[in-house]
Every structure is written in C-alpha cells, then in structure tokens.
Amino acid sequence: MHGWMRKIFKSRVTSSAQHEQEAHVPKKSVCSVSRESPSSISPCCSLSSSSSLGTAPSKPQLPHSAPSSRRWSRKYDVLVCNSSLQSDVEEAFRLVSFLEASPRSLRCFLMQRDACPGGAIATEFCQAVQNSHLRALLITPDFLQDGWCKYIMHQALAEGPMSNRIIPLLQNLSRSQCPPEVRFYYQIDLSSNPERGYTVVNKTVLNYLENLDKNQKTLDYSMDSSSNGAISSPKEREADTQVYDPAGMPTESDIEER
C-alpha cells in the first residue's frame, strides 16, 4: 500500500515538473516575427502586410499649369477680310490655310467660313473685329467696291487708328490706289510672290503676340514692385518733394549781420 501511494505521488511530481518546463519555454510572438530580417519574410507576406496597413503607392503629382497668355484673351489671332469675289475668296482661303497649318497653328477668322449662319452681318463683323488681335485686309480692286469690306476696315480703325493691328495686303493694286485710311501703314504686296507675303504675315502676327506677353510681364513686374515697395516716412517724403525756393535763400544783409 505504501509503495502504491509512492508511485502515484511520484507521477504527479513528474507531470507538474513537465508543466513548469513548458511554461518557461519562450514563445515566438508576432513582434519577434516582425523583427526578423526582410530576407526571411516572403514577398507574399510583405504584400499582404502592406495591403493590411492600407498604404497604396503614391501617384506622381501633375505639374502646375502655366499661366495663361494674353493671346487667349481673344478668340482669334488674326481676322482676314476680303471681298465676295471668287478669286478674292480663294486667295483668302490660301492665306488662312498657310497660317493655320502646323507648326504655325494660328487661329484665323474667315467670314465665308466662320460666320454664324442666320446672324446679322453687321453684328458678325463687329464681333469678329473685337475678338481678333490683328486684322489682315486683302485689298483688291473689288475690295474697294465692297461696302462690307470698307465697314470692317473702319471698325478696325475705330478701335485703334494708329495701332499696329492692321495688316494691309495688296493684290493686283498699286500703292497709290490703296485706301487713304490705311495708306500710311506698312503694306505687303501679294501680287508677285504670295508665299513670301504669307510668311511676312505669319511673322508679323507672331511678333505681335510675343510683344503682348512681354508687355504683360513688364506690367506685372512694375505692379509687384510698387506694391512691395517700402513706405517712406513723412520726413523722407518731404525731402523728396522739396523744391528750390528762392525766398528761403539768405540775402546779403543776412550774411553781413552774421
């Protein structure tokens, strides 16, 4: 009996010792796994962990758009005015095709092509003049007899009689026959070499558009300088506005008294 009780007690001590040893064995935690080297973690695990964190690859930021140019303040770069004679219409179409072709890509208005059907002719002409930077007048013998061509010419002159926004183009016409309203302008002759004249028109339009941007940048710089300028004190303003006053100069009697 005593031996049997001894065996039971010994088996209980052995099992309790085994439980204590298992309790002292260090278990690998999630933290210990995360501390392992990246090489030991499979790509699949790394992808799942990144997706579980909800981090997605950042999209590249688009560059800021460039400031708008003064060119886009008007709908057209140049308006081409011509008579309704078939030969004049064909010449105007050739000029517009040249200016609109790449790499020039100018925006042109041609009445026979761009006028709104059903609109009042006078209104269409006035809007076309106002929405164009420059006005190219294809002056031919029939131009001089066309009342609407003269109307457009006078509308363009009314906006700027001495400006550089009118380009007279002469064809089959001498300079002496040019209308007196535009006779003092530099004229381009298309009679002998139309392609050369088209090139001159293109350069004239591009130079005008470039000067628009330059003048705008100069104006913006001067406005920034004036707005950021230091405010002078009352004494400094008084010194800046001080003028020569003969009455304030010492006389000979004052000098003798001194």
Tab-separated table of C-alpha atoms in Angstrom:
chain	number	residue	atom	x	y	z
A	1	MET	CA	0.000	0.000	0.000
A	2	HIS	CA	2.750	2.365	0.893
A	3	GLY	CA	4.570	1.604	-2.374
A	4	TRP	CA	1.449	2.203	-4.433
A	5	MET	CA	0.929	5.647	-2.878
A	6	ARG	CA	4.564	6.425	-3.503
A	7	LYS	CA	4.209	5.695	-7.237
A	8	ILE	CA	1.147	7.951	-7.548
A	9	PHE	CA	2.910	10.823	-5.763
A	10	LYS	CA	5.989	10.420	-7.992
A	11	SER	CA	3.915	10.510	-11.204
A	12	ARG	CA	2.188	13.727	-10.092
A	13	VAL	CA	5.528	15.391	-9.298
A	14	THR	CA	6.860	14.409	-12.729
A	15	SER	CA	3.819	15.815	-14.576
A	16	SER	CA	3.964	19.091	-12.630
A	17	ALA	CA	7.654	19.451	-13.452
A	18	GLN	CA	6.929	18.974	-17.137
A	19	HIS	CA	4.238	21.683	-16.997
A	20	GLU	CA	6.672	24.080	-15.372
A	21	GLN	CA	9.285	23.449	-18.077
A	22	GLU	CA	6.716	24.075	-20.822
A	23	ALA	CA	5.699	27.302	-19.148
A	24	HIS	CA	9.308	28.546	-19.119
A	25	VAL	CA	9.880	27.867	-22.855
A	26	PRO	CA	9.799	31.327	-24.761
A	27	LYS	CA	7.078	31.521	-27.379
A	28	LYS	CA	7.635	33.400	-30.611
A	29	SER	CA	5.363	36.397	-30.695
A	30	VAL	CA	4.205	38.483	-33.546
A	31	CYS	CA	6.697	41.126	-32.514
A	32	SER	CA	9.586	38.674	-32.784
A	33	VAL	CA	8.443	37.737	-36.282
A	34	SER	CA	8.309	41.352	-37.319
A	35	ARG	CA	11.853	41.859	-36.076
A	36	GLU	CA	13.221	39.194	-38.390
A	37	SER	CA	15.287	40.256	-41.343
A	38	PRO	CA	13.402	41.216	-44.533
A	39	SER	CA	15.104	38.382	-46.384
A	40	SER	CA	13.398	35.842	-44.152
A	41	ILE	CA	9.932	37.229	-44.978
A	42	SER	CA	8.420	36.056	-48.208
A	43	PRO	CA	7.207	38.566	-50.785
A	44	CYS	CA	3.698	37.260	-50.388
A	45	CYS	CA	3.749	38.106	-46.686
A	46	SER	CA	5.201	41.542	-47.310
A	47	LEU	CA	2.486	42.321	-49.848
A	48	SER	CA	-0.241	41.147	-47.502
A	49	SER	CA	1.161	43.213	-44.648
A	50	SER	CA	1.359	46.344	-46.773
A	51	SER	CA	-2.173	45.829	-48.035
A	52	SER	CA	-3.415	45.280	-44.493
A	53	LEU	CA	-1.918	48.623	-43.472
A	54	GLY	CA	-3.839	50.257	-46.318
A	55	THR	CA	-0.841	52.029	-47.859
A	56	ALA	CA	-1.086	52.377	-51.624
A	57	PRO	CA	1.709	53.645	-53.888
A	58	SER	CA	1.506	57.408	-54.229
A	59	LYS	CA	0.593	58.822	-57.630
A	60	PRO	CA	3.000	61.323	-59.199
A	61	GLN	CA	1.877	64.888	-58.832
A	62	LEU	CA	0.993	66.674	-62.052
A	63	PRO	CA	2.948	69.863	-62.722
A	64	HIS	CA	1.138	73.116	-62.228
A	65	SER	CA	-0.308	74.559	-65.420
A	66	ALA	CA	1.483	77.509	-66.949
A	67	PRO	CA	-0.139	80.899	-66.524
A	68	SER	CA	-2.480	81.849	-69.297
A	69	SER	CA	-1.068	84.078	-72.002
A	70	ARG	CA	-2.678	87.295	-73.176
A	71	ARG	CA	-3.024	85.630	-76.552
A	72	TRP	CA	-6.005	83.665	-75.259
A	73	SER	CA	-7.853	86.790	-74.188
A	74	ARG	CA	-9.214	86.963	-77.741
A	75	LYS	CA	-10.747	84.161	-79.755
A	76	TYR	CA	-8.720	84.721	-82.943
A	77	ASP	CA	-5.151	85.731	-83.672
A	78	VAL	CA	-5.943	87.366	-86.998
A	79	LEU	CA	-9.038	88.253	-88.977
A	80	VAL	CA	-8.824	88.048	-92.779
A	81	CYS	CA	-11.129	90.475	-94.548
A	82	ASN	CA	-11.768	90.013	-98.273
A	83	SER	CA	-14.427	90.758	-100.857
A	84	SER	CA	-17.001	88.244	-102.032
A	85	LEU	CA	-15.362	87.906	-105.449
A	86	GLN	CA	-14.479	84.256	-106.075
A	87	SER	CA	-10.802	84.959	-106.785
A	88	ASP	CA	-10.502	87.006	-103.584
A	89	VAL	CA	-12.213	84.264	-101.567
A	90	GLU	CA	-9.816	81.650	-102.939
A	91	GLU	CA	-6.808	83.850	-102.107
A	92	ALA	CA	-8.103	84.373	-98.582
A	93	PHE	CA	-8.540	80.614	-98.125
A	94	ARG	CA	-4.961	80.004	-99.259
A	95	LEU	CA	-3.670	82.568	-96.768
A	96	VAL	CA	-5.707	81.106	-93.908
A	97	SER	CA	-4.620	77.561	-94.769
A	98	PHE	CA	-0.991	78.675	-94.638
A	99	LEU	CA	-1.379	80.415	-91.268
A	100	GLU	CA	-3.341	77.601	-89.650
A	101	ALA	CA	-1.030	74.817	-90.834
A	102	SER	CA	1.463	73.265	-88.388
A	103	PRO	CA	3.801	74.433	-86.919
A	104	ARG	CA	2.325	77.942	-87.221
A	105	SER	CA	-1.135	76.934	-85.960
A	106	LEU	CA	-2.561	80.441	-85.826
A	107	ARG	CA	-6.246	80.976	-85.128
A	108	CYS	CA	-7.848	82.726	-88.095
A	109	PHE	CA	-11.305	84.118	-88.746
A	110	LEU	CA	-12.676	83.989	-92.283
A	111	MET	CA	-16.136	85.356	-92.860
A	112	GLN	CA	-17.103	82.854	-95.568
A	113	ARG	CA	-16.179	80.006	-93.205
A	114	ASP	CA	-16.581	81.131	-89.592
A	115	ALA	CA	-19.598	83.445	-89.612
A	116	CYS	CA	-22.616	82.173	-87.705
A	117	PRO	CA	-25.433	81.262	-90.125
A	118	GLY	CA	-28.528	83.349	-89.518
A	119	GLY	CA	-26.666	86.072	-87.632
A	120	ALA	CA	-26.793	89.734	-88.543
A	121	ILE	CA	-23.923	90.599	-90.881
A	122	ALA	CA	-23.026	93.812	-89.084
A	123	THR	CA	-23.043	92.044	-85.713
A	124	GLU	CA	-20.899	89.198	-87.008
A	125	PHE	CA	-18.369	91.641	-88.429
A	126	CYS	CA	-18.195	93.709	-85.229
A	127	GLN	CA	-17.729	90.642	-83.032
A	128	ALA	CA	-15.049	89.270	-85.356
A	129	VAL	CA	-13.117	92.542	-85.192
A	130	GLN	CA	-13.366	92.692	-81.396
A	131	ASN	CA	-12.381	89.044	-80.950
A	132	SER	CA	-9.252	89.259	-83.142
A	133	HIS	CA	-5.814	90.546	-82.225
A	134	LEU	CA	-4.885	91.610	-85.761
A	135	ARG	CA	-6.833	92.345	-88.967
A	136	ALA	CA	-5.440	91.445	-92.358
A	137	LEU	CA	-7.174	93.367	-95.169
A	138	LEU	CA	-6.908	91.701	-98.572
A	139	ILE	CA	-7.168	94.892	-100.617
A	140	THR	CA	-8.005	94.227	-104.251
A	141	PRO	CA	-9.904	96.252	-106.883
A	142	ASP	CA	-13.121	94.531	-105.759
A	143	PHE	CA	-12.305	95.287	-102.100
A	144	LEU	CA	-12.570	98.992	-102.899
A	145	GLN	CA	-16.076	98.451	-104.262
A	146	ASP	CA	-17.315	96.215	-101.438
A	147	GLY	CA	-19.288	98.096	-98.795
A	148	TRP	CA	-18.848	95.426	-96.129
A	149	CYS	CA	-15.062	95.418	-96.588
A	150	LYS	CA	-14.993	99.151	-96.009
A	151	TYR	CA	-17.220	98.648	-92.965
A	152	ILE	CA	-14.759	96.177	-91.419
A	153	MET	CA	-11.828	98.445	-92.228
A	154	HIS	CA	-13.499	101.388	-90.495
A	155	GLN	CA	-14.423	99.260	-87.488
A	156	ALA	CA	-10.800	98.152	-87.143
A	157	LEU	CA	-9.567	101.734	-87.470
A	158	ALA	CA	-12.088	102.912	-84.880
A	159	GLU	CA	-10.562	100.614	-82.255
A	160	GLY	CA	-7.010	101.807	-82.905
A	161	PRO	CA	-6.404	104.258	-85.741
A	162	MET	CA	-2.647	104.412	-85.121
A	163	SER	CA	-2.104	100.890	-83.782
A	164	ASN	CA	-0.071	98.093	-85.358
A	165	ARG	CA	-3.021	95.731	-85.506
A	166	ILE	CA	-3.921	96.295	-89.171
A	167	ILE	CA	-2.042	94.497	-91.964
A	168	PRO	CA	-2.865	95.778	-95.470
A	169	LEU	CA	-2.345	93.125	-98.164
A	170	LEU	CA	-2.262	94.465	-101.702
A	171	GLN	CA	-3.050	92.281	-104.703
A	172	ASN	CA	-3.405	93.499	-108.281
A	173	LEU	CA	-3.369	97.014	-106.920
A	174	SER	CA	-0.776	99.791	-106.809
A	175	ARG	CA	0.105	101.655	-103.636
A	176	SER	CA	-1.420	104.826	-104.990
A	177	GLN	CA	-4.781	103.032	-105.281
A	178	CYS	CA	-4.693	101.920	-101.658
A	179	PRO	CA	-7.451	103.473	-99.479
A	180	PRO	CA	-6.233	106.697	-97.858
A	181	GLU	CA	-7.257	105.401	-94.404
A	182	VAL	CA	-4.518	102.745	-94.475
A	183	ARG	CA	-2.060	104.301	-96.883
A	184	PHE	CA	0.352	105.211	-94.058
A	185	TYR	CA	0.539	101.563	-92.899
A	186	TYR	CA	3.292	99.189	-93.971
A	187	GLN	CA	1.793	97.180	-96.827
A	188	ILE	CA	2.531	93.659	-98.052
A	189	ASP	CA	2.318	93.010	-101.777
A	190	LEU	CA	0.929	89.578	-102.693
A	191	SER	CA	0.899	90.107	-106.439
A	192	SER	CA	4.391	88.898	-107.322
A	193	ASN	CA	5.178	86.364	-104.568
A	194	PRO	CA	2.188	85.313	-102.430
A	195	GLU	CA	4.157	82.689	-100.455
A	196	ARG	CA	6.648	85.298	-99.309
A	197	GLY	CA	3.784	87.591	-98.347
A	198	TYR	CA	2.171	84.807	-96.309
A	199	THR	CA	5.448	84.325	-94.444
A	200	VAL	CA	5.652	88.029	-93.649
A	201	VAL	CA	2.085	87.964	-92.333
A	202	ASN	CA	2.924	84.996	-90.117
A	203	LYS	CA	5.999	86.744	-88.685
A	204	THR	CA	4.018	89.915	-88.074
A	205	VAL	CA	1.346	88.055	-86.117
A	206	LEU	CA	3.889	86.091	-84.066
A	207	ASN	CA	5.871	89.236	-83.207
A	208	TYR	CA	2.722	90.954	-82.059
A	209	LEU	CA	1.741	88.024	-79.824
A	210	GLU	CA	5.236	87.848	-78.321
A	211	ASN	CA	5.167	91.558	-77.543
A	212	LEU	CA	1.819	91.076	-75.820
A	213	ASP	CA	3.403	88.646	-73.356
A	214	LYS	CA	6.480	90.829	-72.846
A	215	ASN	CA	4.379	93.890	-72.133
A	216	GLN	CA	2.223	91.923	-69.712
A	217	LYS	CA	5.290	90.630	-67.829
A	218	THR	CA	6.703	94.158	-67.627
A	219	LEU	CA	3.390	95.465	-66.328
A	220	ASP	CA	3.137	92.686	-63.733
A	221	TYR	CA	6.716	93.336	-62.574
A	222	SER	CA	6.124	97.069	-62.176
A	223	MET	CA	2.903	96.433	-60.242
A	224	ASP	CA	4.654	93.959	-57.938
A	225	SER	CA	7.492	96.415	-57.357
A	226	SER	CA	5.109	99.221	-56.494
A	227	SER	CA	3.045	97.033	-54.175
A	228	ASN	CA	6.129	95.637	-52.400
A	229	GLY	CA	7.976	98.953	-52.186
A	230	ALA	CA	8.940	100.399	-48.793
A	231	ILE	CA	6.726	103.173	-47.432
A	232	SER	CA	8.786	106.279	-46.814
A	233	SER	CA	8.490	108.325	-43.675
A	234	PRO	CA	6.962	111.845	-43.659
A	235	LYS	CA	10.446	113.386	-43.470
A	236	GLU	CA	11.632	111.347	-46.439
A	237	ARG	CA	8.558	112.322	-48.443
A	238	GLU	CA	9.162	115.946	-47.526
A	239	ALA	CA	12.777	115.670	-48.667
A	240	ASP	CA	11.717	114.037	-51.920
A	241	THR	CA	9.179	116.761	-52.664
A	242	GLN	CA	11.419	119.628	-51.612
A	243	VAL	CA	11.959	122.150	-54.415
A	244	TYR	CA	14.180	125.150	-54.881
A	245	ASP	CA	12.673	128.185	-53.114
A	246	PRO	CA	14.426	131.485	-53.859
A	247	ALA	CA	12.560	133.133	-50.975
A	248	GLY	CA	14.236	130.829	-48.498
A	249	MET	CA	17.789	131.697	-49.567
A	250	PRO	CA	19.779	134.101	-47.286
A	251	THR	CA	20.102	137.661	-48.545
A	252	GLU	CA	23.249	139.839	-48.493
A	253	SER	CA	22.059	141.732	-45.405
A	254	ASP	CA	21.628	138.445	-43.519
A	255	ILE	CA	25.174	137.438	-44.401
A	256	GLU	CA	26.589	140.831	-43.232
A	257	GLU	CA	24.717	140.579	-39.926
A	258	ARG	CA	26.221	137.170	-39.319
